[in-house]
C-alpha atoms as a printed R data frame, in Angstrom:
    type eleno elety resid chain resno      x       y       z
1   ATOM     1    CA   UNK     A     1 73.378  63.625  92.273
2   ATOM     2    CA   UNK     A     2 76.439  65.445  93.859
3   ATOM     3    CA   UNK     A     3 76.362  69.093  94.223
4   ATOM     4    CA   UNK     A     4 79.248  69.273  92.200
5   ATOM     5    CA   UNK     A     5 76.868  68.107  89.156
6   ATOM     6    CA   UNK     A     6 74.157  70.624  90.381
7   ATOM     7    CA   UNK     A     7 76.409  73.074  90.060
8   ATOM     8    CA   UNK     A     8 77.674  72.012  86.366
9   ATOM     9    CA   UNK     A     9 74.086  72.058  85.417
10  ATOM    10    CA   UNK     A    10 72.727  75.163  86.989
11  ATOM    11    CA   UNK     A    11 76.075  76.947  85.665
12  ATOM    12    CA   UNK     A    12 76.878  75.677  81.986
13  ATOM    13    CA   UNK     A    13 74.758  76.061  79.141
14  ATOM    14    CA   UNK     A    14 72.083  74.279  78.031
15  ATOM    15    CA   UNK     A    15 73.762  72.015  75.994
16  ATOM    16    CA   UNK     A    16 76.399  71.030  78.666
17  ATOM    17    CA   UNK     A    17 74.032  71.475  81.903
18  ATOM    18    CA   UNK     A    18 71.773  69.270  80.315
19  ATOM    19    CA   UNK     A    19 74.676  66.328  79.003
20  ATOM    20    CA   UNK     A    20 75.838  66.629  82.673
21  ATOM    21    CA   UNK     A    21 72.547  64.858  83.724
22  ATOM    22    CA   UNK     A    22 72.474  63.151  80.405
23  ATOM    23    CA   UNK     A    23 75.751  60.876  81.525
24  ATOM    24    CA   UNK     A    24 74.400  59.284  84.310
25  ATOM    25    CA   UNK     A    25 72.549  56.536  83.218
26  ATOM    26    CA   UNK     A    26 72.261  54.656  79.189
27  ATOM    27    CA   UNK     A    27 70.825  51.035  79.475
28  ATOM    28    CA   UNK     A    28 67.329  50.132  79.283
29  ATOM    29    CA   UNK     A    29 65.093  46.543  79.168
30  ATOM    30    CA   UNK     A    30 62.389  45.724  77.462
31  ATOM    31    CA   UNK     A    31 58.698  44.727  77.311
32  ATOM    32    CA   UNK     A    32 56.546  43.092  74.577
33  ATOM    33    CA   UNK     A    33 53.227  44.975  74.511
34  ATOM    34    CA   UNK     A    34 50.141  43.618  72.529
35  ATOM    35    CA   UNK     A    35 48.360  46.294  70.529
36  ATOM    36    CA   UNK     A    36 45.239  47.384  71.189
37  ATOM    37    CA   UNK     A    37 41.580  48.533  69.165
38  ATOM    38    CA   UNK     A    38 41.627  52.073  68.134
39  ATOM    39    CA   UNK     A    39 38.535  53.941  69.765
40  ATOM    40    CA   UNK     A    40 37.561  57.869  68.899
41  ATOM    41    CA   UNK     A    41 38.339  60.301  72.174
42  ATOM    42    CA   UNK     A    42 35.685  63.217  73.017
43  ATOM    43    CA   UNK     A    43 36.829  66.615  74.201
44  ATOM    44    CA   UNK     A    44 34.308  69.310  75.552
45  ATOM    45    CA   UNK     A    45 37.509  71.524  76.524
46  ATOM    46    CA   UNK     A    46 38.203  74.702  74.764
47  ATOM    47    CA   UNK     A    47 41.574  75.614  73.370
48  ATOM    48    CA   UNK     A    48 43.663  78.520  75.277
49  ATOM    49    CA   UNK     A    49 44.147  81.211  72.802
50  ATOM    50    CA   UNK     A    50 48.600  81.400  71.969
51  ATOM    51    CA   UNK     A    51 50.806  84.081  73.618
52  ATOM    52    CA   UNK     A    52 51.687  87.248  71.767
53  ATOM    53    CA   UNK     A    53 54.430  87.250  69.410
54  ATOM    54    CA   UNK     A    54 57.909  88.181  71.097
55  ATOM    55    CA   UNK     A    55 58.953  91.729  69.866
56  ATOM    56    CA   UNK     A    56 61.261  92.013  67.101
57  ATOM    57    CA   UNK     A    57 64.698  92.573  68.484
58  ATOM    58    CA   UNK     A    58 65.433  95.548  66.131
59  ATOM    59    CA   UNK     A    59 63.291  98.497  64.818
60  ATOM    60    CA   UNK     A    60 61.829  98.123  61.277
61  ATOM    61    CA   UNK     A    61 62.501 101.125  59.405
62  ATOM    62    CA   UNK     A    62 59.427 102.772  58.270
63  ATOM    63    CA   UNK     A    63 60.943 104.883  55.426
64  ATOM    64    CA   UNK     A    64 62.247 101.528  54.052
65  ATOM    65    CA   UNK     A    65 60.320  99.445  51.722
66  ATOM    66    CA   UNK     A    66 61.684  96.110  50.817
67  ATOM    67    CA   UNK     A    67 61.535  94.923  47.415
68  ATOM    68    CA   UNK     A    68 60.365  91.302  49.074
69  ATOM    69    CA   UNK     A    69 57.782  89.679  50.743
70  ATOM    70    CA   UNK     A    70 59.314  86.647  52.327
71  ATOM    71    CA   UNK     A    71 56.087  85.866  54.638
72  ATOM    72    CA   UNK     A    72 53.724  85.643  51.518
73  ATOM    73    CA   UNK     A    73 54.347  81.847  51.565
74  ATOM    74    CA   UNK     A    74 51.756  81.940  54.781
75  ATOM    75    CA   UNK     A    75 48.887  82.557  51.651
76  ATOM    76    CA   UNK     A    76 49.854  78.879  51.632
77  ATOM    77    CA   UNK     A    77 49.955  77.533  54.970
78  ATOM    78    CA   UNK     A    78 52.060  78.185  58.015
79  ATOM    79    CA   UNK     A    79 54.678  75.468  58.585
80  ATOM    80    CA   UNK     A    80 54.681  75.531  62.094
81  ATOM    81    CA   UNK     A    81 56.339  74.507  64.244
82  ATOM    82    CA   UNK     A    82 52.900  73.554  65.419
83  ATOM    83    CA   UNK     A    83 52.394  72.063  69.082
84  ATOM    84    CA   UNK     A    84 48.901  70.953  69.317
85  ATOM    85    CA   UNK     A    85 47.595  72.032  73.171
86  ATOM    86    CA   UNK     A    86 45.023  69.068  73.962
87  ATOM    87    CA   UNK     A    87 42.933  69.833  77.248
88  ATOM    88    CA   UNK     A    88 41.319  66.473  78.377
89  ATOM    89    CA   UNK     A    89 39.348  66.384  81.960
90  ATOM    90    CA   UNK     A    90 42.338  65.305  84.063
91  ATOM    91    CA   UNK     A    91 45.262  66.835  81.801
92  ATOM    92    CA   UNK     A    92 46.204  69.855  79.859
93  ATOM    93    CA   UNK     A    93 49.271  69.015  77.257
94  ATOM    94    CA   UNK     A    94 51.007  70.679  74.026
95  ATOM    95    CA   UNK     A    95 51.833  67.821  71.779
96  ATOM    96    CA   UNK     A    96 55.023  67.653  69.720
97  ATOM    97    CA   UNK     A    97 54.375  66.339  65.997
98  ATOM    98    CA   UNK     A    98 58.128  65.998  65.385
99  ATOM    99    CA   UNK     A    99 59.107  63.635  68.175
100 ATOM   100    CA   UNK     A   100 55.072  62.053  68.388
101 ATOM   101    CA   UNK     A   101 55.048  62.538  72.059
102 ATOM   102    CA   UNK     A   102 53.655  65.495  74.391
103 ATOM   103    CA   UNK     A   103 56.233  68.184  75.119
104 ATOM   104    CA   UNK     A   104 54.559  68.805  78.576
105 ATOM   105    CA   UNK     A   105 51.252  67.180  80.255
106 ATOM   106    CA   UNK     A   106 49.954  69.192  83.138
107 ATOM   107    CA   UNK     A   107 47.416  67.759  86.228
108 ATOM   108    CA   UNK     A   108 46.288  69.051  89.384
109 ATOM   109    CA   UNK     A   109 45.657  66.715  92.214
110 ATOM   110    CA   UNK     A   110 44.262  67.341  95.570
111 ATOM   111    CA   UNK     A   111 43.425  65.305  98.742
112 ATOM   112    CA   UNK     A   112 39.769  64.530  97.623
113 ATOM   113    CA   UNK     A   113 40.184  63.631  93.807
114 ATOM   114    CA   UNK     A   114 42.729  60.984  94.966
115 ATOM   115    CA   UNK     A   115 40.698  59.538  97.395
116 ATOM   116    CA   UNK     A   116 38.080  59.255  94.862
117 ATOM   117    CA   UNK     A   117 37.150  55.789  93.968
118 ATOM   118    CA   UNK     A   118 34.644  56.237  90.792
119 ATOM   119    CA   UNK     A   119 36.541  54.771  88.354
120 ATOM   120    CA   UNK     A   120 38.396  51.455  87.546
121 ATOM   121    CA   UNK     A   121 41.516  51.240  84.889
122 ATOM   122    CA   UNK     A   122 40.504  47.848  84.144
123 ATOM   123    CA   UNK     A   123 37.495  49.377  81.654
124 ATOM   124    CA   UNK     A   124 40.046  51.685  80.194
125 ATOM   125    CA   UNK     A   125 42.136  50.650  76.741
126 ATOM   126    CA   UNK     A   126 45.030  52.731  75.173
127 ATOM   127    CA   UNK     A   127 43.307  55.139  71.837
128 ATOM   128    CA   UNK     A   128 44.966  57.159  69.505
129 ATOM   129    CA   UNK     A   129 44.718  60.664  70.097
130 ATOM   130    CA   UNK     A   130 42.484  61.505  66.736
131 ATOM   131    CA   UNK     A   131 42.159  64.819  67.459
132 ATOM   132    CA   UNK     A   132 45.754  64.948  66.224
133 ATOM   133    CA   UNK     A   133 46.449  65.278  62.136
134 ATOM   134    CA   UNK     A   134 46.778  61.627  60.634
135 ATOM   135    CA   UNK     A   135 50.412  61.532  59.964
136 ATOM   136    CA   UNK     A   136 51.931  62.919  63.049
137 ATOM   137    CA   UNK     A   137 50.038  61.063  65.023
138 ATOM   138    CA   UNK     A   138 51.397  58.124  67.302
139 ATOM   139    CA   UNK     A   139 49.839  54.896  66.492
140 ATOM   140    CA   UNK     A   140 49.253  51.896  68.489
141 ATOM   141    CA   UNK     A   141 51.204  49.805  66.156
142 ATOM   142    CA   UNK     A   142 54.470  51.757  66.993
143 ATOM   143    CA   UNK     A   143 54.624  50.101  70.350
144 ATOM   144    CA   UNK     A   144 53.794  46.863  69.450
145 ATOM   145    CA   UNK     A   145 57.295  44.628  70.787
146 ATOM   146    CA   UNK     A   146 58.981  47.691  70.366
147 ATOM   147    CA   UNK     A   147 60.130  46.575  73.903
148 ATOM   148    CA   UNK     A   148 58.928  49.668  75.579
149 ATOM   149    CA   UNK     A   149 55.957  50.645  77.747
150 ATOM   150    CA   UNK     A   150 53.188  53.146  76.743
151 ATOM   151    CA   UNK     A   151 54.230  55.543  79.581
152 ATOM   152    CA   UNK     A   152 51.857  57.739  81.298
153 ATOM   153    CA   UNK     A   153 52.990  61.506  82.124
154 ATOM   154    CA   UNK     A   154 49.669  61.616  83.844
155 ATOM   155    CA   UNK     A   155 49.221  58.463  85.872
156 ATOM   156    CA   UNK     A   156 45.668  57.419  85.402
157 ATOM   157    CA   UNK     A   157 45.608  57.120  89.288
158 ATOM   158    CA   UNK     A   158 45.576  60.473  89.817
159 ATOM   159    CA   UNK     A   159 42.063  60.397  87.882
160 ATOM   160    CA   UNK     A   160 40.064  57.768  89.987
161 ATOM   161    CA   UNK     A   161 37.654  60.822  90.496
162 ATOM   162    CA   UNK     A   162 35.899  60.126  87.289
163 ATOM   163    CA   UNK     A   163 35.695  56.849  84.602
164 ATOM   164    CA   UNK     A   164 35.605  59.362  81.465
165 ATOM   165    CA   UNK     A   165 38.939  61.561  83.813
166 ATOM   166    CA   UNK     A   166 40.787  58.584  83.791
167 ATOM   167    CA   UNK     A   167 39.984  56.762  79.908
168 ATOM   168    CA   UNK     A   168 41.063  60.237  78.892
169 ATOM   169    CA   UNK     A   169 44.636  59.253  80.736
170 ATOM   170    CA   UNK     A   170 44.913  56.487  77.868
171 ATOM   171    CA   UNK     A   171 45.471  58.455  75.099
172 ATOM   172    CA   UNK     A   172 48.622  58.763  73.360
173 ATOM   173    CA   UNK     A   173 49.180  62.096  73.260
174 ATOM   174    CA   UNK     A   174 49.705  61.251  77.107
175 ATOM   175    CA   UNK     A   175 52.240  58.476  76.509
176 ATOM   176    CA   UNK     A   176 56.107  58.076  75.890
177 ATOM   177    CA   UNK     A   177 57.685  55.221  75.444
178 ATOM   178    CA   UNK     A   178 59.035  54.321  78.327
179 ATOM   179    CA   UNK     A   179 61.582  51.383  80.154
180 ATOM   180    CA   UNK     A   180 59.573  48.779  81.826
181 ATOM   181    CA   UNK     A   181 60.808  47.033  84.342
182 ATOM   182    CA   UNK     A   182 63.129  48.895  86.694
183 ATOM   183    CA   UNK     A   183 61.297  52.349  85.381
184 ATOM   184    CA   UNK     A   184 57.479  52.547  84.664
185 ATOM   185    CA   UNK     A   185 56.372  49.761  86.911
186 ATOM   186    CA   UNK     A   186 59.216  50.334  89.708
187 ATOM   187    CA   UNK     A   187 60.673  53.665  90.181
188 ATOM   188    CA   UNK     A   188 58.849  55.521  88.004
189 ATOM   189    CA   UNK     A   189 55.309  54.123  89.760
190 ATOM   190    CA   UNK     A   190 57.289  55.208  93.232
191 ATOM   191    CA   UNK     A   191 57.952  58.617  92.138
192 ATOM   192    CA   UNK     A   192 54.139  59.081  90.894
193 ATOM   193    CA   UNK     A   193 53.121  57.570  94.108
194 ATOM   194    CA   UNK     A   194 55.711  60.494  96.424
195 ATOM   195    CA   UNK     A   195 53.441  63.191  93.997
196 ATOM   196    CA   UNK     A   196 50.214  61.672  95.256
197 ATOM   197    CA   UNK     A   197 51.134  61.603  99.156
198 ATOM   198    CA   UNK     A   198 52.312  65.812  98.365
199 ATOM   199    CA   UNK     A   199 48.473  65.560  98.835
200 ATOM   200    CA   UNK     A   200 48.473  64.514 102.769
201 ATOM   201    CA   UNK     A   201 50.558  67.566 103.338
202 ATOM   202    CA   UNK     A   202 49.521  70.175 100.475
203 ATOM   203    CA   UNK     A   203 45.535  70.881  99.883
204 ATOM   204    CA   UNK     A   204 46.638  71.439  95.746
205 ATOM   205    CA   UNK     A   205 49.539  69.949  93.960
206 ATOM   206    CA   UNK     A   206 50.031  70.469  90.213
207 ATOM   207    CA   UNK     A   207 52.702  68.816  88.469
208 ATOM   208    CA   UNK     A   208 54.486  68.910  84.665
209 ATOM   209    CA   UNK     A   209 55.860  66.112  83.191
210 ATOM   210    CA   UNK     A   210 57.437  65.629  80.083
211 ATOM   211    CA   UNK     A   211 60.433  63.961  77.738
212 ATOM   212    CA   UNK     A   212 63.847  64.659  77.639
213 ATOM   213    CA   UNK     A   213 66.258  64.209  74.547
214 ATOM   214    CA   UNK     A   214 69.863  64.662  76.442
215 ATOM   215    CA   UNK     A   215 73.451  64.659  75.235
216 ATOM   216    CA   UNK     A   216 75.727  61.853  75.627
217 ATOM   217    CA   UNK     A   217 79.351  62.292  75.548
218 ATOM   218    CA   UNK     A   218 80.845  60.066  73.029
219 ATOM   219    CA   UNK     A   219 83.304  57.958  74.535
220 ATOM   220    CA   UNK     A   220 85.665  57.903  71.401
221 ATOM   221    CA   UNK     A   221 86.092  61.594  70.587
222 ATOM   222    CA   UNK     A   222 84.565  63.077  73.703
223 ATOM   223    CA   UNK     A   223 82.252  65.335  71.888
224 ATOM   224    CA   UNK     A   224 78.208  65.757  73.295
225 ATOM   225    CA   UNK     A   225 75.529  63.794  70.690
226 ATOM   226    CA   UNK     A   226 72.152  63.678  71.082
227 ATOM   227    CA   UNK     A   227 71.096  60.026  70.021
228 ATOM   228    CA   UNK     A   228 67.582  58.225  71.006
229 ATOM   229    CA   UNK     A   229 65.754  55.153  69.281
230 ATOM   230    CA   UNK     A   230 62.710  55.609  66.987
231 ATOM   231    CA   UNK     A   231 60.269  53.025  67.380
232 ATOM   232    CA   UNK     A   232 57.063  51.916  64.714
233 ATOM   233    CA   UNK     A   233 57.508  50.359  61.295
234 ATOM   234    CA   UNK     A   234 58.096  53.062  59.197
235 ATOM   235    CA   UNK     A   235 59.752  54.667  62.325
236 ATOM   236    CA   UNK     A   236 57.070  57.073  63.823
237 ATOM   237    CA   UNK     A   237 58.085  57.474  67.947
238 ATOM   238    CA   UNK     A   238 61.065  59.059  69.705
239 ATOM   239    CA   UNK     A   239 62.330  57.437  72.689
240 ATOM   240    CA   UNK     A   240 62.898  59.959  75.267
241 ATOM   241    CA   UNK     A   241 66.344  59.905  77.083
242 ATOM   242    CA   UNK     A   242 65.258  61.208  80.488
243 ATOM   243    CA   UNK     A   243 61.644  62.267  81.746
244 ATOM   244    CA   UNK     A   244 61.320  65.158  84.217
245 ATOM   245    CA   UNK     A   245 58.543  66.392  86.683
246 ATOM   246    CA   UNK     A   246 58.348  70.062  87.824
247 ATOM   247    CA   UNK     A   247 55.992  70.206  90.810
248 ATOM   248    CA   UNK     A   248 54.050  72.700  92.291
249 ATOM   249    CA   UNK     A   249 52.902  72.518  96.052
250 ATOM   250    CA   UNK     A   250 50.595  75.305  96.593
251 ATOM   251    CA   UNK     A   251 49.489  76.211 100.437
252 ATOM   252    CA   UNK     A   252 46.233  76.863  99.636
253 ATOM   253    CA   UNK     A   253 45.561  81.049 100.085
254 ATOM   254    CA   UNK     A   254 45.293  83.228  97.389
255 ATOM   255    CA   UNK     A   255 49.056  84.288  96.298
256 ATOM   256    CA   UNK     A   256 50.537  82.133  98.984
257 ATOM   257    CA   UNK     A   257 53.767  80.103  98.835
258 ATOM   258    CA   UNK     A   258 54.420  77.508  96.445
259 ATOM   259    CA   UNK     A   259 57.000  74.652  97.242
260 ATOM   260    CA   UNK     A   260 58.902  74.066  93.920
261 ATOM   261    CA   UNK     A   261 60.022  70.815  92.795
262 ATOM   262    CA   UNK     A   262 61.866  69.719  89.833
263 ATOM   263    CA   UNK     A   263 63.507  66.158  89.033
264 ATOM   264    CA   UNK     A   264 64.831  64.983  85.844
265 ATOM   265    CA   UNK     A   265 65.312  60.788  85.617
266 ATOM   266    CA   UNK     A   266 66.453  58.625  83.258
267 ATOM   267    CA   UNK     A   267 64.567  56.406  81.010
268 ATOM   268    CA   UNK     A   268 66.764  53.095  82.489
269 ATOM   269    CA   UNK     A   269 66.246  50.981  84.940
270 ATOM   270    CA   UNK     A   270 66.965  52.527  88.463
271 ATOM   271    CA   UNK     A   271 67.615  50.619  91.436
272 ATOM   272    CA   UNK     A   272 65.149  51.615  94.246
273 ATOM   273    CA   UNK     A   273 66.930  52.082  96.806
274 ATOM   274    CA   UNK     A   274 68.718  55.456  94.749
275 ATOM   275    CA   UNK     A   275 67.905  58.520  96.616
276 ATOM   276    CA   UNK     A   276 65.132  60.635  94.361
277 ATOM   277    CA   UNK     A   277 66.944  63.743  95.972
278 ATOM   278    CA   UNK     A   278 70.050  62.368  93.691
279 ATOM   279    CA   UNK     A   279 67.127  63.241  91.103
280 ATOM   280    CA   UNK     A   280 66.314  66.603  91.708
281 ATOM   281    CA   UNK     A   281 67.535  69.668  89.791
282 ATOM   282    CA   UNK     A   282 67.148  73.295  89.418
283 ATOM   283    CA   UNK     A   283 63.935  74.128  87.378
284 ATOM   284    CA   UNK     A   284 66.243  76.543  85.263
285 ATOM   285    CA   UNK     A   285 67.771  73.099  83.860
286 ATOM   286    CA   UNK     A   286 65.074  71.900  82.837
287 ATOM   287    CA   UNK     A   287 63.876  75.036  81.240
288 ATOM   288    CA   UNK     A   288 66.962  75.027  79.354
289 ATOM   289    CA   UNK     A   289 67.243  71.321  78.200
290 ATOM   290    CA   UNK     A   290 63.397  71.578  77.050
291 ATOM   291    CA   UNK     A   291 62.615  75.020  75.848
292 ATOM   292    CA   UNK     A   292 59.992  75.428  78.091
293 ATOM   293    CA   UNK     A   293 59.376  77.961  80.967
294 ATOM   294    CA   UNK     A   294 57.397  76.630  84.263
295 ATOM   295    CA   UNK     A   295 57.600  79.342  86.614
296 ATOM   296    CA   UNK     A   296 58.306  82.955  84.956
297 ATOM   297    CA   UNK     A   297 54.987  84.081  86.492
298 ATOM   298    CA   UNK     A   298 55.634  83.304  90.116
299 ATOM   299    CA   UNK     A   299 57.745  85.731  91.805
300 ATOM   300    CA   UNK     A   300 60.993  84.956  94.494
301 ATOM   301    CA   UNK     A   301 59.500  85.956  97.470
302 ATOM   302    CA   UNK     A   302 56.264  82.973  97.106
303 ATOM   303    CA   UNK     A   303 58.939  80.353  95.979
304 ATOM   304    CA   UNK     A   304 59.634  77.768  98.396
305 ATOM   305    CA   UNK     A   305 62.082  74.351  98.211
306 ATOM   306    CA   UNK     A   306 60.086  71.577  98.016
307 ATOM   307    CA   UNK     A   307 62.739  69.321  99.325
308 ATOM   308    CA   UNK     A   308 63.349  71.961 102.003
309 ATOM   309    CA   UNK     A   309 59.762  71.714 103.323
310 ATOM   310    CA   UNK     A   310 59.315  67.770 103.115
311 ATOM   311    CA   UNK     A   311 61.823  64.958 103.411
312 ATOM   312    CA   UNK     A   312 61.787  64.037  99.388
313 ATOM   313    CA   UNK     A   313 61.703  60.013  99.551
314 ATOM   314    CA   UNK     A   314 60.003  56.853  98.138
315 ATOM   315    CA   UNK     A   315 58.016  54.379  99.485
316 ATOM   316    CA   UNK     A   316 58.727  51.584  97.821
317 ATOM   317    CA   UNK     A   317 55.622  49.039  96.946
318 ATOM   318    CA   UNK     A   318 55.928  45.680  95.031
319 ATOM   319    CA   UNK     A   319 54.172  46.944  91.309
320 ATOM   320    CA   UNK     A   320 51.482  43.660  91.578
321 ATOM   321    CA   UNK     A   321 49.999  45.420  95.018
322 ATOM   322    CA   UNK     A   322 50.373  48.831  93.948
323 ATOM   323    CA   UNK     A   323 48.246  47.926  90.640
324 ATOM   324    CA   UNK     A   324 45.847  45.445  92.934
325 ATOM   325    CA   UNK     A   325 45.288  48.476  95.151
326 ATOM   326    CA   UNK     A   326 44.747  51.338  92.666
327 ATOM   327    CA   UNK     A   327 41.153  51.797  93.890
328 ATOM   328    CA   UNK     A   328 42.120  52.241  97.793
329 ATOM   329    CA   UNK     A   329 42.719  55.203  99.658
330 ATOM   330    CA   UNK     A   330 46.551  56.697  99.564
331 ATOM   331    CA   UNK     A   331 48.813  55.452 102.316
332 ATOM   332    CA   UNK     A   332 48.928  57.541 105.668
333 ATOM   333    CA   UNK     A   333 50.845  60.676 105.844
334 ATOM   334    CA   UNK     A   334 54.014  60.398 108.070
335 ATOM   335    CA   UNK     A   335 54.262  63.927 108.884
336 ATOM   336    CA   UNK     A   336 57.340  64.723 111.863
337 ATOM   337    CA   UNK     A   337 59.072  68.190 112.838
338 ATOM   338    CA   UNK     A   338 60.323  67.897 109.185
339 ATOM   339    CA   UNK     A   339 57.501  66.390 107.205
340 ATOM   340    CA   UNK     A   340 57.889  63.087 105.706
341 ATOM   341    CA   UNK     A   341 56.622  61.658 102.346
């Protein structure tokens, strides 16, 4: 990505930063999937309690007393928006009932859970996430030949530690749909593999990933759409546009620096020999294109460039070894004047 397009998206607003990073890519391939039992989860997390309410942006006038009620319909439910926060052993994620996918999963990885080896994908199978009400839930049945991938934001690699860490990984409130070949099981699998080697060079990494719904320009009338496939039968799942990762590198001491990362890819087939630094964006983009905030917490002076600190790159793996070899040990570090990932 030019700095030119940097500069669009750090600079315009959201709609318009994010349809600048929208336009780069729009095809995608496809994948028949088979579908898969249903099996209950278990949770022994607890909840986080909401923030506060934001403060009304003008005073209410005390001497004023309305002849209405308009929030007397909550004697009848609250319509939401609701985003259910789902805390597994290896993830923390808010799930979004409109699009049937998670807003945000969040992991932390460090040097010893991914050298762990107690665990083994091959007893794990994709489960509905029951925990979520029936009918916004994402069903097993939606992907079946939809020609898309049941994505992980979490890679259930990053939770060898444990066999109940990484089943947990295989629900689908952890799952987009996602491009197969030339995304999930090339690139995508590269750029999950760079966020496990952060751990040869950082002693904690945490890292949240999520789905993007971009604009497009329309080619006709030049005006931005937002446009993505549904997939199920009645149509249940949105297809993401673009995925993102916002990654925190943390040195280790109590309020010491964290190296910020933040990348925002297509859901298309990349060719692997594109840069990921062509990826990378300011976390302010994301922010804007998702609603979300990642980093109002950490102040300037601890924020570091990850990409500044570590030479951003892939190393690319054929996807039959990297699967064969998801129980071994992460590859070397490669770490020169400028480290190297």
């Amino acid at each position: 990505m030019s700095k030119t397009t940097l500069a669009i998206i750090a600079g315009l607003s959201a709609a318009a930063g994010s349809a600048a990073t929208a336009a780069i890519y729009a095809s995608r391939s496809q994948r028949k999937e088979e579908p898969t039992p249903t099996v209950t989860p278990k949770s022994t997390s607890t909840i986080p309690s909401p923030p506060p309410p934001a403060p009304l942006p003008f005073p209410l006038r005390k001497d004023l007393l309305p002849p209405v009620n308009p929030t007397g319909v909550f004697q009848y439910g609250f319509p939401g928006p609701i985003n259910d926060l789902r805390p597994t052993l290896s993830t923390a994620s808010s799930f979004d009932r409109r699009t049937r996918n998670p807003a945000w999963v969040a992991e932390h990885i460090t040097r010893d859970s991914i050298n762990a080896n107690n665990a083994d994908r091959r007893h794990s199978i994709f489960v509905e996430d029951e925990t979520i009400p029936e009918k916004f839930r994402a069903r097993l049945h939606d992907y079946f030949r939809s020609g898309y991938d049941r994505g992980h934001q979490v890679p259930a690699a990053d939770a060898k530690w444990s066999q109940d860490a990484l089943n947990q990984t295989f629900l689908l409130t952890n799952m987009c749909p996602q491009v197969g070949d030339g995304f999930n099981r090339d690139y995508w699998a590269h750029f999950e593999d760079f966020c496990r080697r952060l751990t040869n060079h950082y002693p904690s990494v945490r890292i949240i990933t999520g789905p993007l719904y971009l604009p497009r320009r329309d080619p006709e009338d030049g005006k931005w759409r937002v446009s993505y496939e549904v997939i199920g039968n009645p149509p249940n799942i949105a297809v993401p546009t673009h995925f993102y990762k916002v990654i925190f590198a943390e040195d280790g001491t109590t309020g010491g620096d964290v190296s910020l990362g933040a990348f925002v890819l297509p859901n298309a087939r990349i060719d692997n020999e594109k840069p990921l630094q062509s990826f990378e964006v300011p976390i302010e983009a994301i922010e804007r294109a998702s609603g979300l905030e990642f980093a109002a917490k950490l102040p300037a002076p601890r924020r570091k460039k990850l990409c500044e600190e570590i030479t951003c790159s892939l190393l690319v793996r054929d996807y039959a070894d990297r699967h064969k070899n998801l129980m071994g040990a992460p590859p070397p570090n490669k770490i020169g004047a400028k480290s190297s990932l």
